[in-house]
Coordinates of C-alpha atoms in Angstrom, one line a residue:
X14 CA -9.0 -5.7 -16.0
X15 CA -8.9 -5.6 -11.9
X16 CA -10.9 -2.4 -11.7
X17 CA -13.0 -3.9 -14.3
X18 CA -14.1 -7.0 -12.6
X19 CA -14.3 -5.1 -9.0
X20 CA -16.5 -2.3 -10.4
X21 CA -18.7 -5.2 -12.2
X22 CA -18.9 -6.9 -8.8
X23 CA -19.8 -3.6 -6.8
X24 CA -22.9 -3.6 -9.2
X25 CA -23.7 -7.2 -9.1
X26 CA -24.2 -6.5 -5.2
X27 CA -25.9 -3.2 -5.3
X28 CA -23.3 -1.1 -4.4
X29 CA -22.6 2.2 -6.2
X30 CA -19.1 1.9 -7.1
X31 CA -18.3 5.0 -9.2
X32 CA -20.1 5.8 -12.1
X33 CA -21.6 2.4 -12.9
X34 CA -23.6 3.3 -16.3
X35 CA -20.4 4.6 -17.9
X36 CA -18.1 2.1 -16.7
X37 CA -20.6 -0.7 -17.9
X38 CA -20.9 1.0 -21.3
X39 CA -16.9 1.2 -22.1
X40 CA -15.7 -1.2 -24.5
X41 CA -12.6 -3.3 -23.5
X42 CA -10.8 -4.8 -26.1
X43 CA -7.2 -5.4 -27.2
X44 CA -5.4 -7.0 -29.7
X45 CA -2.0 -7.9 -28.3
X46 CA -1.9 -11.2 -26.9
X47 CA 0.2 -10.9 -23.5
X48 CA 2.7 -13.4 -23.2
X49 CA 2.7 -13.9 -19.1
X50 CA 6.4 -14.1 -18.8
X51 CA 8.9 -11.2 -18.0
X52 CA 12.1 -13.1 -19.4
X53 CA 12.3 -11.1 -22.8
X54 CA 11.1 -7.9 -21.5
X55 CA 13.9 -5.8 -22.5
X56 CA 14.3 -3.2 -19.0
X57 CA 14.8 0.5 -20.3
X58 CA 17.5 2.5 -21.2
X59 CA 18.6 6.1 -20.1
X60 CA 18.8 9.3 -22.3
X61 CA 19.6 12.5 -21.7
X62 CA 20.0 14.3 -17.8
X63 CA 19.4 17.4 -17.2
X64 CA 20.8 18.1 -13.4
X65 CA 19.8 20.3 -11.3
X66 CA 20.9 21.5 -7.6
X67 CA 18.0 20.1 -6.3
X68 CA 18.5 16.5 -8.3
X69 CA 18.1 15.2 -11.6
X70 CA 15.5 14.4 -14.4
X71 CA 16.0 12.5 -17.5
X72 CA 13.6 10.2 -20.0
X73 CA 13.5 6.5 -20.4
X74 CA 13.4 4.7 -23.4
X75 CA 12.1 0.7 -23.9
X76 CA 15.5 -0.7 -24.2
X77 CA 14.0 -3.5 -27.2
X78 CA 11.0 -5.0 -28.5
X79 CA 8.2 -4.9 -26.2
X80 CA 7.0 -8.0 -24.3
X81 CA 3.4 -7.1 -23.1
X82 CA 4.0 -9.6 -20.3
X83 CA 0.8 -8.6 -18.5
X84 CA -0.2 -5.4 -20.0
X85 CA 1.4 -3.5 -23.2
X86 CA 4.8 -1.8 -22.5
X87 CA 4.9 2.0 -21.9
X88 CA 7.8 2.6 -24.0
X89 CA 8.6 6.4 -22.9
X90 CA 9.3 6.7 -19.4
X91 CA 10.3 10.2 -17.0
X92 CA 12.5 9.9 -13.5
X93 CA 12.6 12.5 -11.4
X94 CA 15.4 12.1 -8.7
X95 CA 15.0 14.8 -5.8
X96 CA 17.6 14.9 -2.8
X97 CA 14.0 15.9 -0.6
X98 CA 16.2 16.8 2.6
X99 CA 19.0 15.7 4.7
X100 CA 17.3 12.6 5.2
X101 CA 15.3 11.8 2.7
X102 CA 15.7 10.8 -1.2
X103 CA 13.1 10.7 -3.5
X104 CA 13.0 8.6 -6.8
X105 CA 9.6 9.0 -9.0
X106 CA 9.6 7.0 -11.8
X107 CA 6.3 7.7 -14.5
X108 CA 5.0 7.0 -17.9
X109 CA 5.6 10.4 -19.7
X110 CA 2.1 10.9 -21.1
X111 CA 1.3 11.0 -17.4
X112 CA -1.9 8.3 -18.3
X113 CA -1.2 6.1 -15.1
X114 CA -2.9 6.9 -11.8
X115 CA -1.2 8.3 -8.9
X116 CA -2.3 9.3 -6.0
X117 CA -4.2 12.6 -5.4
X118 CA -2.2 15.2 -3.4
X119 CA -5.7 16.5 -1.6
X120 CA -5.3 12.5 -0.5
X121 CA -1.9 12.4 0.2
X122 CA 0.1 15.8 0.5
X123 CA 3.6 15.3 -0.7
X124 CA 6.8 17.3 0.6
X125 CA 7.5 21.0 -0.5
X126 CA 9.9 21.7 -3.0
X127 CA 12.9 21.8 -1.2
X128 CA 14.5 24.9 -1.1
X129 CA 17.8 24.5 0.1
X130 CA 20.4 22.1 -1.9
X131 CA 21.5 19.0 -0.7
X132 CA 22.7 17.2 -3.6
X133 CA 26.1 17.4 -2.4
X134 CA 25.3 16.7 1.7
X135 CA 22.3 14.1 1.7
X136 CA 22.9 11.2 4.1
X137 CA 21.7 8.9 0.7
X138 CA 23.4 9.3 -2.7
X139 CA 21.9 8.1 -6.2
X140 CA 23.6 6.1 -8.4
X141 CA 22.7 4.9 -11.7
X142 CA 23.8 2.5 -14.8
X143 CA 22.4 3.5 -17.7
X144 CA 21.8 0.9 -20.2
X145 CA 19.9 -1.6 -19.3
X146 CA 19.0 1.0 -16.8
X147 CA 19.3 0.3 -13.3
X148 CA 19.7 2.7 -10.0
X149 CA 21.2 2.3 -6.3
X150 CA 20.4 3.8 -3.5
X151 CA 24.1 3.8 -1.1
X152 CA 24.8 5.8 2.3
X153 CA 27.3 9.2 1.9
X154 CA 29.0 7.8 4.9
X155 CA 29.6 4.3 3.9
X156 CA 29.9 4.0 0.0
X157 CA 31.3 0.8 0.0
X158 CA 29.1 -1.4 1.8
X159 CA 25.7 -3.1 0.4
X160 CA 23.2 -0.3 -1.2
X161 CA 20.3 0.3 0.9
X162 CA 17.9 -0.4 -2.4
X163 CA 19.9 -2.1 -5.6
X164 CA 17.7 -3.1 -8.9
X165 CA 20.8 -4.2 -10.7
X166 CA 20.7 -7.6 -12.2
X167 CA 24.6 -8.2 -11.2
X168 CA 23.4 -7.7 -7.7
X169 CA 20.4 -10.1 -7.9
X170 CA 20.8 -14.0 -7.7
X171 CA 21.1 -15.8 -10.5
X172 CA 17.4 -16.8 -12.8
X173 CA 15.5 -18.3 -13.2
X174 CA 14.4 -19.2 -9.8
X175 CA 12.0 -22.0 -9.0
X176 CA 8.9 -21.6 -7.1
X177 CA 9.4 -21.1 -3.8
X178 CA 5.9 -22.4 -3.4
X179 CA 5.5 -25.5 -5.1
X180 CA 2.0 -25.3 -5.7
X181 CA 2.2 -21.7 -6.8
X182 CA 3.9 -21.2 -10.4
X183 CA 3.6 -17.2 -9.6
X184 CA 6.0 -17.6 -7.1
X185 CA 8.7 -18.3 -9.5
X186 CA 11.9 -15.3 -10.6
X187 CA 12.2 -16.1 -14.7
X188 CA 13.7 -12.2 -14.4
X189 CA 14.3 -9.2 -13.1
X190 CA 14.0 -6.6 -15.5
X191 CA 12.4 -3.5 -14.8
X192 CA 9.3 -3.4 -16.2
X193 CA 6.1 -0.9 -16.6
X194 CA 3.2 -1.6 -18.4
X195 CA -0.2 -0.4 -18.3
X196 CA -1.5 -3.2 -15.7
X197 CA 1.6 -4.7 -14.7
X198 CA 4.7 -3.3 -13.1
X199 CA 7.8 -4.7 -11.7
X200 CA 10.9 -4.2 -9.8
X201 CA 13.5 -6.0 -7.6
X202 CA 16.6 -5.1 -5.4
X203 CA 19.0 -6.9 -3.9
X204 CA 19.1 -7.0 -0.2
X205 CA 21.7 -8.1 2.5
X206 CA 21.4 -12.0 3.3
X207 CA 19.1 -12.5 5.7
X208 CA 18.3 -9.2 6.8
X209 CA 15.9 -7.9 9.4
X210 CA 12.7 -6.5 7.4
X211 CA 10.2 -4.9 9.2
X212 CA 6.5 -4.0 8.1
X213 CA 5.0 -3.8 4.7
X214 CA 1.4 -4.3 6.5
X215 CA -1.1 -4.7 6.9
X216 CA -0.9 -8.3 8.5
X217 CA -0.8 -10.9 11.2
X218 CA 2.5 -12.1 10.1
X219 CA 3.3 -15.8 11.1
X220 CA 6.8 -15.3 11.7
X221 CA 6.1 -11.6 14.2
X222 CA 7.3 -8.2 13.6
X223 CA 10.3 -9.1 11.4
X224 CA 9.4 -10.7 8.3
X225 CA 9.9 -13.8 6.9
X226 CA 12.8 -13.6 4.6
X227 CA 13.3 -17.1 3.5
X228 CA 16.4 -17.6 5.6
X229 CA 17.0 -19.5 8.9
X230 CA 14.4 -22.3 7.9
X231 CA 11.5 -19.5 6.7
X232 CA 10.1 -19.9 3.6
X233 CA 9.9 -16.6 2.3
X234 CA 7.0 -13.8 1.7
X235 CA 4.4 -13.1 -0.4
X236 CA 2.5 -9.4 1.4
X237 CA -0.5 -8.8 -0.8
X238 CA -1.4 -5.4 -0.8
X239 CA -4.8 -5.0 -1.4
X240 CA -7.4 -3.6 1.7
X241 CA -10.2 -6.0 2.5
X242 CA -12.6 -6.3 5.4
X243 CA -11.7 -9.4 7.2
X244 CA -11.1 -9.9 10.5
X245 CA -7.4 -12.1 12.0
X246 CA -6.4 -14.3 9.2
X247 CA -2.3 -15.2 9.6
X248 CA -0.3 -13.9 6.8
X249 CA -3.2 -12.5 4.5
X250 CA -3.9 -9.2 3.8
X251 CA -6.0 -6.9 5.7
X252 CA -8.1 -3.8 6.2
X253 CA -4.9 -1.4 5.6
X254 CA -2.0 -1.3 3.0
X255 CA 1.0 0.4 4.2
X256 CA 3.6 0.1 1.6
X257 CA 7.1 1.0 3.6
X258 CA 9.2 -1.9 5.1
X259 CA 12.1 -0.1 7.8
X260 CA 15.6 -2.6 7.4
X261 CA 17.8 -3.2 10.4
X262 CA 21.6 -4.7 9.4
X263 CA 25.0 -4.7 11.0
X264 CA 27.8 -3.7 9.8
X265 CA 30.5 -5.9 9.9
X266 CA 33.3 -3.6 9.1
X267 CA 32.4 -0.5 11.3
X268 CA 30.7 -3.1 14.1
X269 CA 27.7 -0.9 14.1
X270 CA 23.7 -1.4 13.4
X271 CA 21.8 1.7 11.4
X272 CA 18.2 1.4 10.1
X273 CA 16.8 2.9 6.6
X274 CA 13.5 2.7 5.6
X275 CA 11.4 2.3 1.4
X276 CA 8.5 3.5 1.1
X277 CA 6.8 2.5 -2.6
X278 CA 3.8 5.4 -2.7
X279 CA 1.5 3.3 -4.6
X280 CA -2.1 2.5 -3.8
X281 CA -2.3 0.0 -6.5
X282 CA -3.2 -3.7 -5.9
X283 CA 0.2 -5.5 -5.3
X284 CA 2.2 -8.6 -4.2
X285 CA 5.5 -7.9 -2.7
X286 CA 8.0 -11.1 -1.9
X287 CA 10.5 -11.5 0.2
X288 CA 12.9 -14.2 -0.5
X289 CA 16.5 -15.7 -0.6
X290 CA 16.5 -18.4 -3.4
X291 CA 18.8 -21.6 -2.5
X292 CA 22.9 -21.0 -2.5
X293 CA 22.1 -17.5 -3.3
X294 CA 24.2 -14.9 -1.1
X295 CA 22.0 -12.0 -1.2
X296 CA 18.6 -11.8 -0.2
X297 CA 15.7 -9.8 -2.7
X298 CA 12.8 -7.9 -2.5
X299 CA 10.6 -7.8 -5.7
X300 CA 7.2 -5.9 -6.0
X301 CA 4.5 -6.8 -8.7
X302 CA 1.9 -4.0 -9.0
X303 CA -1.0 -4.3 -10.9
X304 CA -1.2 -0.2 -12.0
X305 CA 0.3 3.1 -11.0
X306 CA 3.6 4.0 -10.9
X307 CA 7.3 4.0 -9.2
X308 CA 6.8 6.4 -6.3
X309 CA 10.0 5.5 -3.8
X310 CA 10.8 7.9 -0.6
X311 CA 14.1 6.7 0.9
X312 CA 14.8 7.6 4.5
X313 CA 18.1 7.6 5.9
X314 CA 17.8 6.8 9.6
X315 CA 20.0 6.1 11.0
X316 CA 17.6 4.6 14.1
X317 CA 14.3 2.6 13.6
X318 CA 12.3 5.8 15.6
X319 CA 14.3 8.2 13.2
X320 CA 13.1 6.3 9.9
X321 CA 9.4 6.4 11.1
X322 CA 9.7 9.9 12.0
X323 CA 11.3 11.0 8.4
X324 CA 8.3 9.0 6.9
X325 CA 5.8 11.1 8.9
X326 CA 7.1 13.6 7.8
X327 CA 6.6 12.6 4.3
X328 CA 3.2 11.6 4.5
X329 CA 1.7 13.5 6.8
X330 CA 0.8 12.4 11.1
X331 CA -2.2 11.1 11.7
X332 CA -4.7 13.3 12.8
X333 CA -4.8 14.1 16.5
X334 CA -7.8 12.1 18.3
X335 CA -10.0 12.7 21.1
X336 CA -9.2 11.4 24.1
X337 CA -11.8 9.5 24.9
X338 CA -10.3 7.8 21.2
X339 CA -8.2 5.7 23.5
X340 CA -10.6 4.6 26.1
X341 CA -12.8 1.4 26.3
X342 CA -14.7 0.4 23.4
X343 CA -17.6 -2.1 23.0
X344 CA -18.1 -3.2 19.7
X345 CA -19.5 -6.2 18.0
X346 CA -20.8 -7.9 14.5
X347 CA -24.5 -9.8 15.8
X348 CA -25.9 -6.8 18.7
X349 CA -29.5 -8.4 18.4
X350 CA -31.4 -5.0 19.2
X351 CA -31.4 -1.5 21.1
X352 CA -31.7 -3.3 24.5
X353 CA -28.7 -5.4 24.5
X354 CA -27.0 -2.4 23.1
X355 CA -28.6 -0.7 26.8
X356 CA -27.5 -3.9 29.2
X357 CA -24.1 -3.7 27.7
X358 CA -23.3 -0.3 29.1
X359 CA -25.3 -1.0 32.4
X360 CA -23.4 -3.9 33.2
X361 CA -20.5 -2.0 32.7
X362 CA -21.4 0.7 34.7
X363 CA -22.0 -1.8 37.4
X364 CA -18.7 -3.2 37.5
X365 CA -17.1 -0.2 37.3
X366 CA -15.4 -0.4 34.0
X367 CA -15.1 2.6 32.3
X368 CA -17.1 2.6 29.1
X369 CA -15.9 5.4 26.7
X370 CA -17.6 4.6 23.5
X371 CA -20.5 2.1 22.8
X372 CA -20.4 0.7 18.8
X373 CA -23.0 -0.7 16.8
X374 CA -21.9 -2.6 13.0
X375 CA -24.5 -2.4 10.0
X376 CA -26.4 -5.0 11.5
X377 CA -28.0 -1.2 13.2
X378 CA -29.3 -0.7 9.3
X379 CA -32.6 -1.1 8.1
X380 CA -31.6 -3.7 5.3
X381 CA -27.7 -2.7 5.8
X382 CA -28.3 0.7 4.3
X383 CA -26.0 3.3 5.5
X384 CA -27.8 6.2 7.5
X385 CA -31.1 4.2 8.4
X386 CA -31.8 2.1 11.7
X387 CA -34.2 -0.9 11.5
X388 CA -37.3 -0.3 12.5
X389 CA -38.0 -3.2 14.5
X390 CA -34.5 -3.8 16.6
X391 CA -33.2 -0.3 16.5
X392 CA -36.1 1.8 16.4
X393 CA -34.8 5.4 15.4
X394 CA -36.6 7.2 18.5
X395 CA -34.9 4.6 21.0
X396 CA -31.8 5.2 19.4
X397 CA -32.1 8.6 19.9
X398 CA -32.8 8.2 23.7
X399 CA -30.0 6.0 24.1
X400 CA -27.3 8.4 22.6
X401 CA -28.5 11.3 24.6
X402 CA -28.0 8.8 27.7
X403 CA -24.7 8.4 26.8
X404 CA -23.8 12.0 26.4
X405 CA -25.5 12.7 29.4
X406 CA -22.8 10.5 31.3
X407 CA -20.0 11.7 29.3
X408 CA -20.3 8.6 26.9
X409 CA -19.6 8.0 23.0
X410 CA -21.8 6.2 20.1
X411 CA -20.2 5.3 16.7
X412 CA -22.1 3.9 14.5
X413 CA -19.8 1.7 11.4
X414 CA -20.6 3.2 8.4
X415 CA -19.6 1.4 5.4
X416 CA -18.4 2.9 2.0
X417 CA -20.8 1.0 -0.1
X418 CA -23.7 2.9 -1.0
X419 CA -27.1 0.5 -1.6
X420 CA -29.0 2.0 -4.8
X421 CA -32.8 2.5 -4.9
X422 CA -34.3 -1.4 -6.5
X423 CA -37.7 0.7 -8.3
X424 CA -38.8 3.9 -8.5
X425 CA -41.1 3.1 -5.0
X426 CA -37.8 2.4 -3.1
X427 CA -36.9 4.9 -1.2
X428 CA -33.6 5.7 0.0
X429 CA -32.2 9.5 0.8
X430 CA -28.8 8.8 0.8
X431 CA -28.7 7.5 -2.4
X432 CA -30.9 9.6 -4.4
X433 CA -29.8 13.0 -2.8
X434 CA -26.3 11.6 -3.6
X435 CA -27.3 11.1 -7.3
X436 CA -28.5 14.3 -8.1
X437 CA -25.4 16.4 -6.3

């Protein structure tokens, strides 16, 4: 229904957003009514495992009736456990009839097979009930103290929990079953009270780098995850989703601080809360995804610069940039024309500030059409002559191309990008 509405929207404004004819020619029906409320939705419950010396796999069965909470329940469910390295444990959890999406591996490459065993010597063990299923994620070194990640309801706080925001009924804990439906998924752990969460951006967080937690007079967290072009709003999502939060806590009993890190490989709309519900002991962390499927990557640590560097190493480093990447940029929504564009890097030349890369937003486009220039302010010849000033003194131009493609209005509009596009 999400995709739905954005593709329909895509169209409305002219931009090509897949393949618009068939998407507006699918028929969307149903006939279960959802019900809106996770408290009978009956979790899962473990069958057979079959081990291996690299991890374990085993099926998932709905543990009851369905609920169809937000979407109809998936009722046969896979989970892949893999001890990836050392440092790293990965737990996939997927509908069996592989139907949801996932992400690409030409988008995101994922980890090698490993080839070496480490079931027995991983930093991270798993742990698992297995009816109502539930798993636990706890340190080789330190068994005994709080899991790193813990979806049992035992280790929760009590439901239901009120809204945390009074105007906001979503912001409410009726449950915390697991649940995985075909628009609506849903998991919680338990974490230490009050502990120090950091990232799950992208965002100007109100309360800095560590997050809200609803502790110390916060008031909790809600991160959206969904990328949208806007510029500084305060605790809103952004241009980037970065699914992974790093956790700092002390250790009490061994008087000694160790980081981990979660990262949820999902690119699926999604709110994430942080929160620690009045008299509760424990702290959560619950994620409500809209599609997809349970992707976690557990890093060890045990330092914040070791975690980051173990997710790296998951993901994939960004790609090396130029230097003149890291120089001074110029860049603006509202350039009126070519010859502002021109004063800007003279003025800076004359104050000896050194301009790396001069920027120009869509506002360059003839009628905001990627890969045109207006003809009137930007004339495509002036253009030209600027760029080739700028490379002639060792300067940059970037012009912001944006991913929405305009379509052709009649057959006497023409438009290359599009049409050329259309045909390959």
């Amino acid at each position: 229904m999400f995709s739905l509405l954005l593709g329909g929207l895509s169209f409305a404004t002219g931009l090509v957003w897949g393949r618009y004819p068939s998407l507006l020619q699918r028929q969307f029906s149903s006939n279960v009514t959802y019900s809106m409320n996770v408290t009978d939705c009956p979790g899962y419950t473990l069958g057979s495992i079959t081990e291996s010396e690299y991890g374990l796999t085993a099926q998932l069965s709905l543990a009851g009736s369905a609920c169809n909470a937000f979407g109809t329940d998936i009722k046969d469910l896979s989970i892949e456990v893999t001890y990836q390295s050392q440092t790293t444990l990965h737990v996939k959890i997927y509908d069996t009839a592989n139907q949801q999406f996932t992400i690409p591996e030409s988008v995101i490459e994922r980890p090698a097979v490993p080839t070496t065993s480490f079931t027995k010597s991983s930093d991270l063990v798993f742990n698992y009930d297995a009816s109502p299923f539930a798993f636990w994620i706890t340190r080789r070194s330190d068994p005994d103290t709080m899991p790193i990640f813990d979806t049992r309801v035992s280790s929760l706080p009590p439901t239901p929990i009120p809204p945390f925001n009074s105007s906001d009924p979503s912001t409410a804990f009726d449950a915390f079953p697991l649940v995985f439906e075909d628009q609506y998924l849903q998991i919680a752990s338990a974490l230490p009270f009050g502990t120090n969460i950091y990232g799950l951006g992208e965002v100007i967080a109100s309360s800095g780098f560590r997050r809200d937690i609803g502790t110390n007079g916060g008031v909790g967290t809600i991160q959206t995850h969904w990328s949208r072009d806007v510029g500084d709003p305060i605790d809103e999502n952004v241009y980037g989703s970065h699914p992974i939060y790093l956790e700092h806590r002390f250790n009490e009993t061994t008087n000694k601080s160790s980081s981990s890190g979660v990262l949820l490989l999902s690119s699926a709309g999604s709110d994430i809360f942080l929160q620690t519900p009045p008299d509760a002991k424990v702290s959560l962390i619950e994620y409500r995804m809209i599609g997809g499927i349970l992707d976690f990557y557990f890093f060890s640590g045990p330092t914040d610069a070791e975690v980051i560097a173990q997710y790296g190493a998951t993901i994939g480093y960004p790609t090396w940039q130029p230097a003149w990447g890291f120089g001074f940029h110029l860049c603006k929504w509202g350039y009126a024309n070519i010859s502002e564009d021109m004063a800007n890097v003279a003025a800076m030349r004359a104050a000896n500030i050194p301009l790396e890369v001069q920027w120009n937003d869509i506002d360059l486009y003839h009628s905001y059409r990627d890969f045109t220039t207006d003809p009137v302010s930007f004339p495509g010849d002036e253009l030209r002559e600027f760029i080739q000033q700028l490379a002639a003194n060792h300067q940059h131009y970037i012009p912001i191309v944006d991913a929405g493609v305009a379509v052709t209005l009649n057959s006497t509009d023409v438009y290359y990008p599009f049409s050329d596009g259309l045909q390959q």
